[in-house]
Short mmCIF file of N, CA and C in Angstrom, two decimals:
data_model
loop_
_atom_site.label_atom_id
_atom_site.label_comp_id
_atom_site.label_asym_id
_atom_site.label_seq_id
_atom_site.Cartn_x
_atom_site.Cartn_y
_atom_site.Cartn_z
N UNK A 1 -56.04 41.25 -3.96
CA UNK A 1 -54.83 40.47 -4.15
C UNK A 1 -54.81 39.34 -3.12
N UNK A 2 -54.41 38.12 -3.52
CA UNK A 2 -54.37 37.00 -2.59
C UNK A 2 -53.38 37.26 -1.45
N UNK A 3 -53.60 36.52 -0.37
CA UNK A 3 -52.69 36.61 0.78
C UNK A 3 -51.29 36.13 0.40
N UNK A 4 -50.33 36.54 1.20
CA UNK A 4 -48.96 36.08 0.98
C UNK A 4 -48.80 34.71 1.63
N UNK A 5 -48.31 33.77 0.84
CA UNK A 5 -48.01 32.43 1.32
C UNK A 5 -46.50 32.32 1.49
N UNK A 6 -46.08 31.76 2.62
CA UNK A 6 -44.65 31.65 2.88
C UNK A 6 -44.24 30.20 2.97
N UNK A 7 -43.07 29.91 2.39
CA UNK A 7 -42.51 28.57 2.40
C UNK A 7 -41.06 28.70 2.86
N UNK A 8 -40.68 27.89 3.83
CA UNK A 8 -39.33 28.00 4.40
C UNK A 8 -38.59 26.68 4.28
N UNK A 9 -37.30 26.78 3.99
CA UNK A 9 -36.44 25.59 3.93
C UNK A 9 -35.92 25.26 5.32
N UNK A 10 -35.32 24.11 5.42
CA UNK A 10 -34.55 23.79 6.62
C UNK A 10 -33.25 24.59 6.56
N UNK A 11 -32.49 24.61 7.63
CA UNK A 11 -31.21 25.31 7.65
C UNK A 11 -30.15 24.43 7.00
N UNK A 12 -29.53 24.96 5.96
CA UNK A 12 -28.44 24.26 5.29
C UNK A 12 -27.11 24.65 5.90
N UNK A 13 -26.27 23.67 6.12
CA UNK A 13 -24.94 23.90 6.68
C UNK A 13 -23.93 23.80 5.54
N UNK A 14 -23.28 24.92 5.21
CA UNK A 14 -22.45 25.00 4.01
C UNK A 14 -20.97 24.94 4.33
N UNK A 15 -20.20 24.59 3.31
CA UNK A 15 -18.76 24.49 3.43
C UNK A 15 -18.10 25.76 2.88
N UNK A 16 -18.51 26.90 3.44
CA UNK A 16 -17.96 28.19 3.02
C UNK A 16 -18.24 29.19 4.13
N UNK A 17 -17.67 30.37 3.98
CA UNK A 17 -17.94 31.44 4.94
C UNK A 17 -19.18 32.21 4.47
N UNK A 18 -19.79 32.99 5.36
CA UNK A 18 -20.91 33.84 4.93
C UNK A 18 -20.51 34.78 3.79
N UNK A 19 -19.30 35.33 3.82
CA UNK A 19 -18.86 36.24 2.75
C UNK A 19 -18.77 35.50 1.42
N UNK A 20 -18.30 34.25 1.43
CA UNK A 20 -18.16 33.49 0.18
C UNK A 20 -19.52 33.20 -0.45
N UNK A 21 -20.49 32.75 0.33
CA UNK A 21 -21.80 32.48 -0.27
C UNK A 21 -22.45 33.78 -0.73
N UNK A 22 -22.31 34.84 0.05
CA UNK A 22 -22.89 36.13 -0.33
C UNK A 22 -22.33 36.58 -1.68
N UNK A 23 -21.02 36.57 -1.82
CA UNK A 23 -20.40 36.99 -3.08
C UNK A 23 -20.85 36.09 -4.24
N UNK A 24 -20.99 34.82 -3.98
CA UNK A 24 -21.35 33.85 -5.02
C UNK A 24 -22.78 34.06 -5.49
N UNK A 25 -23.74 34.16 -4.57
CA UNK A 25 -25.15 34.21 -4.95
C UNK A 25 -25.62 35.60 -5.39
N UNK A 26 -24.84 36.65 -5.14
CA UNK A 26 -25.26 37.96 -5.64
C UNK A 26 -24.98 38.10 -7.13
N UNK A 27 -24.31 37.13 -7.74
CA UNK A 27 -24.21 37.03 -9.20
C UNK A 27 -25.16 35.90 -9.60
N UNK A 28 -26.33 36.26 -10.10
CA UNK A 28 -27.38 35.27 -10.41
C UNK A 28 -26.88 34.19 -11.35
N UNK A 29 -25.89 34.49 -12.19
CA UNK A 29 -25.38 33.47 -13.11
C UNK A 29 -24.89 32.23 -12.37
N UNK A 30 -24.47 32.39 -11.13
CA UNK A 30 -23.97 31.26 -10.34
C UNK A 30 -25.09 30.34 -9.85
N UNK A 31 -26.34 30.78 -9.93
CA UNK A 31 -27.45 29.94 -9.46
C UNK A 31 -27.60 28.66 -10.27
N UNK A 32 -27.03 28.65 -11.48
CA UNK A 32 -27.08 27.41 -12.28
C UNK A 32 -26.55 26.22 -11.50
N UNK A 33 -25.61 26.46 -10.61
CA UNK A 33 -25.00 25.38 -9.82
C UNK A 33 -26.01 24.64 -8.96
N UNK A 34 -27.12 25.28 -8.62
CA UNK A 34 -28.07 24.72 -7.66
C UNK A 34 -29.38 24.28 -8.27
N UNK A 35 -29.50 24.40 -9.58
CA UNK A 35 -30.74 23.99 -10.26
C UNK A 35 -30.51 22.62 -10.90
N UNK A 36 -31.22 21.58 -10.44
CA UNK A 36 -31.02 20.25 -10.99
C UNK A 36 -31.31 20.20 -12.49
N UNK A 37 -30.51 19.42 -13.22
CA UNK A 37 -30.69 19.26 -14.66
C UNK A 37 -32.11 18.85 -15.00
N UNK A 38 -32.62 19.40 -16.09
CA UNK A 38 -33.93 19.00 -16.59
C UNK A 38 -35.12 19.65 -15.90
N UNK A 39 -34.90 20.58 -14.97
CA UNK A 39 -36.03 21.18 -14.27
C UNK A 39 -36.50 22.49 -14.91
N UNK A 40 -35.64 23.13 -15.73
CA UNK A 40 -36.03 24.37 -16.39
C UNK A 40 -35.61 24.34 -17.86
N UNK A 41 -36.27 25.18 -18.67
CA UNK A 41 -35.94 25.33 -20.09
C UNK A 41 -35.80 26.81 -20.42
N UNK A 42 -35.20 27.08 -21.57
CA UNK A 42 -35.11 28.43 -22.11
C UNK A 42 -34.54 29.43 -21.10
N UNK A 43 -33.41 29.08 -20.52
CA UNK A 43 -32.76 29.92 -19.51
C UNK A 43 -32.12 31.15 -20.15
N UNK A 44 -32.50 32.32 -19.68
CA UNK A 44 -31.88 33.60 -20.05
C UNK A 44 -31.34 34.18 -18.75
N UNK A 45 -30.02 34.32 -18.66
CA UNK A 45 -29.45 34.69 -17.36
C UNK A 45 -28.37 35.77 -17.52
N UNK A 46 -28.42 36.75 -16.63
CA UNK A 46 -27.43 37.81 -16.57
C UNK A 46 -26.97 37.93 -15.11
N UNK A 47 -26.07 38.84 -14.85
CA UNK A 47 -25.52 38.98 -13.51
C UNK A 47 -26.58 39.27 -12.45
N UNK A 48 -27.60 40.12 -12.79
CA UNK A 48 -28.56 40.50 -11.77
C UNK A 48 -30.01 40.18 -12.14
N UNK A 49 -30.24 39.39 -13.20
CA UNK A 49 -31.60 38.99 -13.54
C UNK A 49 -31.60 37.67 -14.30
N UNK A 50 -32.78 37.05 -14.32
CA UNK A 50 -32.89 35.72 -14.89
C UNK A 50 -34.33 35.46 -15.31
N UNK A 51 -34.52 34.69 -16.38
CA UNK A 51 -35.84 34.20 -16.74
C UNK A 51 -35.69 32.80 -17.32
N UNK A 52 -36.73 31.99 -17.15
CA UNK A 52 -36.72 30.62 -17.65
C UNK A 52 -38.13 30.10 -17.69
N UNK A 53 -38.30 28.97 -18.32
CA UNK A 53 -39.61 28.30 -18.40
C UNK A 53 -39.53 27.06 -17.53
N UNK A 54 -40.54 26.90 -16.69
CA UNK A 54 -40.62 25.69 -15.86
C UNK A 54 -42.04 25.14 -15.98
N UNK A 55 -42.12 23.87 -16.28
CA UNK A 55 -43.43 23.23 -16.44
C UNK A 55 -43.95 22.84 -15.07
N UNK A 56 -45.17 23.04 -14.73
CA UNK A 56 -46.29 23.55 -15.51
C UNK A 56 -46.54 25.04 -15.31
N UNK A 57 -45.65 25.77 -14.66
CA UNK A 57 -45.90 27.17 -14.33
C UNK A 57 -45.74 28.13 -15.48
N UNK A 58 -44.90 27.82 -16.45
CA UNK A 58 -44.64 28.75 -17.54
C UNK A 58 -43.41 29.59 -17.25
N UNK A 59 -43.42 30.84 -17.72
CA UNK A 59 -42.27 31.71 -17.59
C UNK A 59 -42.12 32.25 -16.17
N UNK A 60 -40.90 32.16 -15.66
CA UNK A 60 -40.54 32.70 -14.36
C UNK A 60 -39.43 33.72 -14.60
N UNK A 61 -39.58 34.90 -14.03
CA UNK A 61 -38.56 35.95 -14.14
C UNK A 61 -38.25 36.48 -12.76
N UNK A 62 -36.98 36.73 -12.48
CA UNK A 62 -36.62 37.35 -11.21
C UNK A 62 -35.33 38.13 -11.34
N UNK A 63 -35.13 39.02 -10.37
CA UNK A 63 -33.92 39.83 -10.36
C UNK A 63 -33.49 40.08 -8.91
N UNK A 64 -32.25 40.45 -8.78
CA UNK A 64 -31.68 40.78 -7.48
C UNK A 64 -32.30 42.09 -7.02
N UNK A 65 -32.88 42.10 -5.81
CA UNK A 65 -33.52 43.34 -5.36
C UNK A 65 -32.91 43.92 -4.10
N UNK A 66 -32.21 43.11 -3.31
CA UNK A 66 -31.63 43.63 -2.07
C UNK A 66 -30.42 42.80 -1.69
N UNK A 67 -29.38 43.50 -1.23
CA UNK A 67 -28.17 42.83 -0.75
C UNK A 67 -27.79 43.47 0.59
N UNK A 68 -27.74 42.66 1.63
CA UNK A 68 -27.30 43.14 2.93
C UNK A 68 -26.03 42.34 3.22
N UNK A 69 -24.84 42.95 2.99
CA UNK A 69 -23.59 42.19 2.98
C UNK A 69 -23.44 41.14 4.07
N UNK A 70 -23.26 39.99 3.55
CA UNK A 70 -22.91 38.74 4.21
C UNK A 70 -24.01 38.13 5.04
N UNK A 71 -25.24 38.72 5.06
CA UNK A 71 -26.28 38.02 5.81
C UNK A 71 -27.65 37.94 5.14
N UNK A 72 -27.86 38.64 4.03
CA UNK A 72 -29.18 38.54 3.40
C UNK A 72 -29.11 38.94 1.93
N UNK A 73 -29.78 38.13 1.09
CA UNK A 73 -29.91 38.42 -0.33
C UNK A 73 -31.37 38.20 -0.69
N UNK A 74 -31.97 39.16 -1.40
CA UNK A 74 -33.38 39.07 -1.77
C UNK A 74 -33.51 39.17 -3.28
N UNK A 75 -34.28 38.23 -3.83
CA UNK A 75 -34.62 38.24 -5.25
C UNK A 75 -36.13 38.43 -5.34
N UNK A 76 -36.57 39.23 -6.29
CA UNK A 76 -38.01 39.42 -6.51
C UNK A 76 -38.32 39.05 -7.94
N UNK A 77 -39.53 38.49 -8.14
CA UNK A 77 -39.88 38.09 -9.48
C UNK A 77 -41.36 37.86 -9.67
N UNK A 78 -41.69 37.34 -10.86
CA UNK A 78 -43.06 37.01 -11.20
C UNK A 78 -43.10 35.62 -11.83
N UNK A 79 -44.24 34.98 -11.63
CA UNK A 79 -44.53 33.69 -12.25
C UNK A 79 -45.99 33.73 -12.67
N UNK A 80 -46.33 33.02 -13.72
CA UNK A 80 -47.70 33.03 -14.25
C UNK A 80 -48.13 34.45 -14.63
N UNK A 81 -47.20 35.25 -15.09
CA UNK A 81 -47.38 36.63 -15.54
C UNK A 81 -47.95 37.59 -14.49
N UNK A 82 -48.44 37.10 -13.36
CA UNK A 82 -49.06 38.04 -12.43
C UNK A 82 -48.78 37.74 -10.96
N UNK A 83 -48.23 36.60 -10.67
CA UNK A 83 -48.00 36.24 -9.28
C UNK A 83 -46.60 36.68 -8.85
N UNK A 84 -46.55 37.70 -7.99
CA UNK A 84 -45.28 38.18 -7.48
C UNK A 84 -44.76 37.24 -6.41
N UNK A 85 -43.44 37.11 -6.36
CA UNK A 85 -42.83 36.29 -5.32
C UNK A 85 -41.49 36.90 -4.94
N UNK A 86 -41.00 36.49 -3.78
CA UNK A 86 -39.65 36.85 -3.37
C UNK A 86 -38.98 35.61 -2.82
N UNK A 87 -37.69 35.52 -3.06
CA UNK A 87 -36.87 34.45 -2.51
C UNK A 87 -35.78 35.13 -1.69
N UNK A 88 -35.74 34.81 -0.40
CA UNK A 88 -34.78 35.42 0.51
C UNK A 88 -33.81 34.37 1.00
N UNK A 89 -32.52 34.67 0.91
CA UNK A 89 -31.49 33.83 1.49
C UNK A 89 -31.04 34.52 2.76
N UNK A 90 -31.32 33.90 3.90
CA UNK A 90 -30.82 34.40 5.18
C UNK A 90 -29.56 33.63 5.50
N UNK A 91 -28.45 34.35 5.65
CA UNK A 91 -27.14 33.76 5.85
C UNK A 91 -26.67 34.06 7.26
N UNK A 92 -26.25 33.03 7.98
CA UNK A 92 -25.71 33.19 9.33
C UNK A 92 -24.37 32.51 9.42
N UNK A 93 -23.60 32.89 10.42
CA UNK A 93 -22.30 32.26 10.67
C UNK A 93 -22.43 31.37 11.90
N UNK A 94 -21.97 30.12 11.78
CA UNK A 94 -22.02 29.23 12.94
C UNK A 94 -20.75 29.37 13.77
N UNK A 95 -20.63 28.60 14.81
CA UNK A 95 -19.51 28.74 15.75
C UNK A 95 -18.16 28.38 15.14
N UNK A 96 -18.16 27.68 13.99
CA UNK A 96 -16.89 27.33 13.33
C UNK A 96 -16.54 28.31 12.22
N UNK A 97 -17.34 29.37 12.04
CA UNK A 97 -17.07 30.35 11.00
C UNK A 97 -17.66 30.00 9.65
N UNK A 98 -18.38 28.90 9.59
CA UNK A 98 -19.02 28.47 8.34
C UNK A 98 -20.42 29.06 8.21
N UNK A 99 -20.91 29.10 6.99
CA UNK A 99 -22.22 29.68 6.70
C UNK A 99 -23.33 28.66 6.92
N UNK A 100 -24.43 29.15 7.41
CA UNK A 100 -25.69 28.41 7.46
C UNK A 100 -26.70 29.27 6.72
N UNK A 101 -27.54 28.64 5.91
CA UNK A 101 -28.47 29.41 5.08
C UNK A 101 -29.88 28.83 5.18
N UNK A 102 -30.84 29.74 5.20
CA UNK A 102 -32.26 29.38 5.11
C UNK A 102 -32.80 30.06 3.86
N UNK A 103 -33.66 29.35 3.14
CA UNK A 103 -34.34 29.91 1.99
C UNK A 103 -35.79 30.16 2.37
N UNK A 104 -36.28 31.34 2.08
CA UNK A 104 -37.68 31.69 2.36
C UNK A 104 -38.30 32.21 1.07
N UNK A 105 -39.35 31.55 0.63
CA UNK A 105 -40.06 31.98 -0.56
C UNK A 105 -41.43 32.48 -0.14
N UNK A 106 -41.76 33.69 -0.55
CA UNK A 106 -43.07 34.28 -0.26
C UNK A 106 -43.72 34.63 -1.58
N UNK A 107 -45.00 34.28 -1.72
CA UNK A 107 -45.71 34.54 -2.98
C UNK A 107 -47.16 34.89 -2.71
N UNK A 108 -47.72 35.71 -3.57
CA UNK A 108 -49.14 36.04 -3.52
C UNK A 108 -49.89 34.90 -4.21
N UNK A 109 -50.50 34.03 -3.43
CA UNK A 109 -51.21 32.87 -3.98
C UNK A 109 -52.60 32.78 -3.38
N UNK A 110 -53.58 32.47 -4.22
CA UNK A 110 -54.90 32.20 -3.67
C UNK A 110 -54.86 30.82 -3.00
N UNK A 111 -55.84 30.47 -2.17
CA UNK A 111 -55.79 29.21 -1.43
C UNK A 111 -55.62 27.96 -2.31
N UNK A 112 -56.24 27.94 -3.47
CA UNK A 112 -56.12 26.78 -4.35
C UNK A 112 -54.69 26.66 -4.90
N UNK A 113 -54.14 27.78 -5.37
CA UNK A 113 -52.77 27.76 -5.87
C UNK A 113 -51.79 27.39 -4.76
N UNK A 114 -52.03 27.90 -3.56
CA UNK A 114 -51.15 27.58 -2.45
C UNK A 114 -51.15 26.08 -2.19
N UNK A 115 -52.32 25.48 -2.20
CA UNK A 115 -52.43 24.04 -1.96
C UNK A 115 -51.69 23.26 -3.05
N UNK A 116 -51.86 23.70 -4.31
CA UNK A 116 -51.21 23.01 -5.43
C UNK A 116 -49.70 23.23 -5.43
N UNK A 117 -49.25 24.39 -4.99
CA UNK A 117 -47.84 24.74 -5.08
C UNK A 117 -47.01 24.31 -3.88
N UNK A 118 -47.64 24.02 -2.75
CA UNK A 118 -46.89 23.76 -1.51
C UNK A 118 -45.86 22.65 -1.67
N UNK A 119 -46.25 21.52 -2.20
CA UNK A 119 -45.32 20.39 -2.31
C UNK A 119 -44.20 20.68 -3.31
N UNK A 120 -44.51 21.16 -4.55
CA UNK A 120 -43.42 21.46 -5.48
C UNK A 120 -42.46 22.53 -4.97
N UNK A 121 -42.98 23.55 -4.30
CA UNK A 121 -42.10 24.60 -3.76
C UNK A 121 -41.23 24.03 -2.64
N UNK A 122 -41.83 23.24 -1.76
CA UNK A 122 -41.06 22.59 -0.70
C UNK A 122 -39.95 21.72 -1.26
N UNK A 123 -40.27 20.94 -2.30
CA UNK A 123 -39.26 20.08 -2.94
C UNK A 123 -38.15 20.92 -3.58
N UNK A 124 -38.54 22.02 -4.23
CA UNK A 124 -37.57 22.91 -4.86
C UNK A 124 -36.60 23.48 -3.81
N UNK A 125 -37.14 23.97 -2.70
CA UNK A 125 -36.29 24.55 -1.66
C UNK A 125 -35.35 23.50 -1.07
N UNK A 126 -35.85 22.29 -0.87
CA UNK A 126 -35.01 21.21 -0.33
C UNK A 126 -33.90 20.85 -1.31
N UNK A 127 -34.22 20.78 -2.61
CA UNK A 127 -33.18 20.47 -3.62
C UNK A 127 -32.12 21.55 -3.65
N UNK A 128 -32.54 22.81 -3.55
CA UNK A 128 -31.56 23.89 -3.56
C UNK A 128 -30.64 23.82 -2.34
N UNK A 129 -31.21 23.55 -1.16
CA UNK A 129 -30.39 23.44 0.05
C UNK A 129 -29.41 22.27 -0.10
N UNK A 130 -29.88 21.13 -0.58
CA UNK A 130 -28.99 19.96 -0.76
C UNK A 130 -27.85 20.28 -1.72
N UNK A 131 -28.17 20.96 -2.82
CA UNK A 131 -27.13 21.32 -3.79
C UNK A 131 -26.13 22.30 -3.17
N UNK A 132 -26.61 23.24 -2.39
CA UNK A 132 -25.71 24.19 -1.71
C UNK A 132 -24.81 23.45 -0.73
N UNK A 133 -25.35 22.48 0.00
CA UNK A 133 -24.55 21.73 0.97
C UNK A 133 -23.48 20.88 0.28
N UNK A 134 -23.78 20.38 -0.91
CA UNK A 134 -22.81 19.55 -1.65
C UNK A 134 -21.74 20.40 -2.34
N UNK A 135 -22.07 21.64 -2.66
CA UNK A 135 -21.20 22.49 -3.47
C UNK A 135 -19.90 22.83 -2.72
N UNK A 136 -18.78 22.87 -3.44
CA UNK A 136 -17.49 23.13 -2.79
C UNK A 136 -16.70 24.27 -3.42
N UNK A 137 -17.10 24.78 -4.57
CA UNK A 137 -16.30 25.74 -5.32
C UNK A 137 -16.79 27.17 -5.16
N UNK A 138 -17.02 27.60 -3.92
CA UNK A 138 -17.63 28.90 -3.62
C UNK A 138 -16.80 30.08 -4.10
N UNK A 139 -15.49 29.92 -4.21
CA UNK A 139 -14.64 31.07 -4.57
C UNK A 139 -14.63 31.33 -6.06
N UNK A 140 -15.15 30.39 -6.86
CA UNK A 140 -15.22 30.64 -8.30
C UNK A 140 -16.51 31.40 -8.59
N UNK A 141 -16.51 32.13 -9.66
CA UNK A 141 -17.72 32.82 -10.08
C UNK A 141 -17.93 32.55 -11.55
N UNK A 142 -19.09 32.90 -12.03
CA UNK A 142 -19.57 32.67 -13.41
C UNK A 142 -18.43 32.44 -14.37
#
């Protein structure tokens, strides 16, 4: 099995409390808020699982696998039918009581796939952080 490749986002400073983001993102249906239009197709989404098609990778499936109240949420999934990955949201509280979040994506990738995926994954993580920073309706759910 290929080595685990890790990709980390910058720290996003959010306009909500750690409890608000935790409650919001543990319902996967709310993730639609952070996915830019036109980046995925054939979205099938439920409260704790999701699948969609993204070009050029094909079908991506993931589900909620771990919840550590108010500081960590882990999703596990597969892409390209065989490449396992995890997406971890590390949530912290800053001195003003607001949430700060880091996104960490870990995947089993061979060196060639890692080289090809590094830039798109980095861009994806940055877009998600930007969307989270812009978002203001944390208390609403699906």
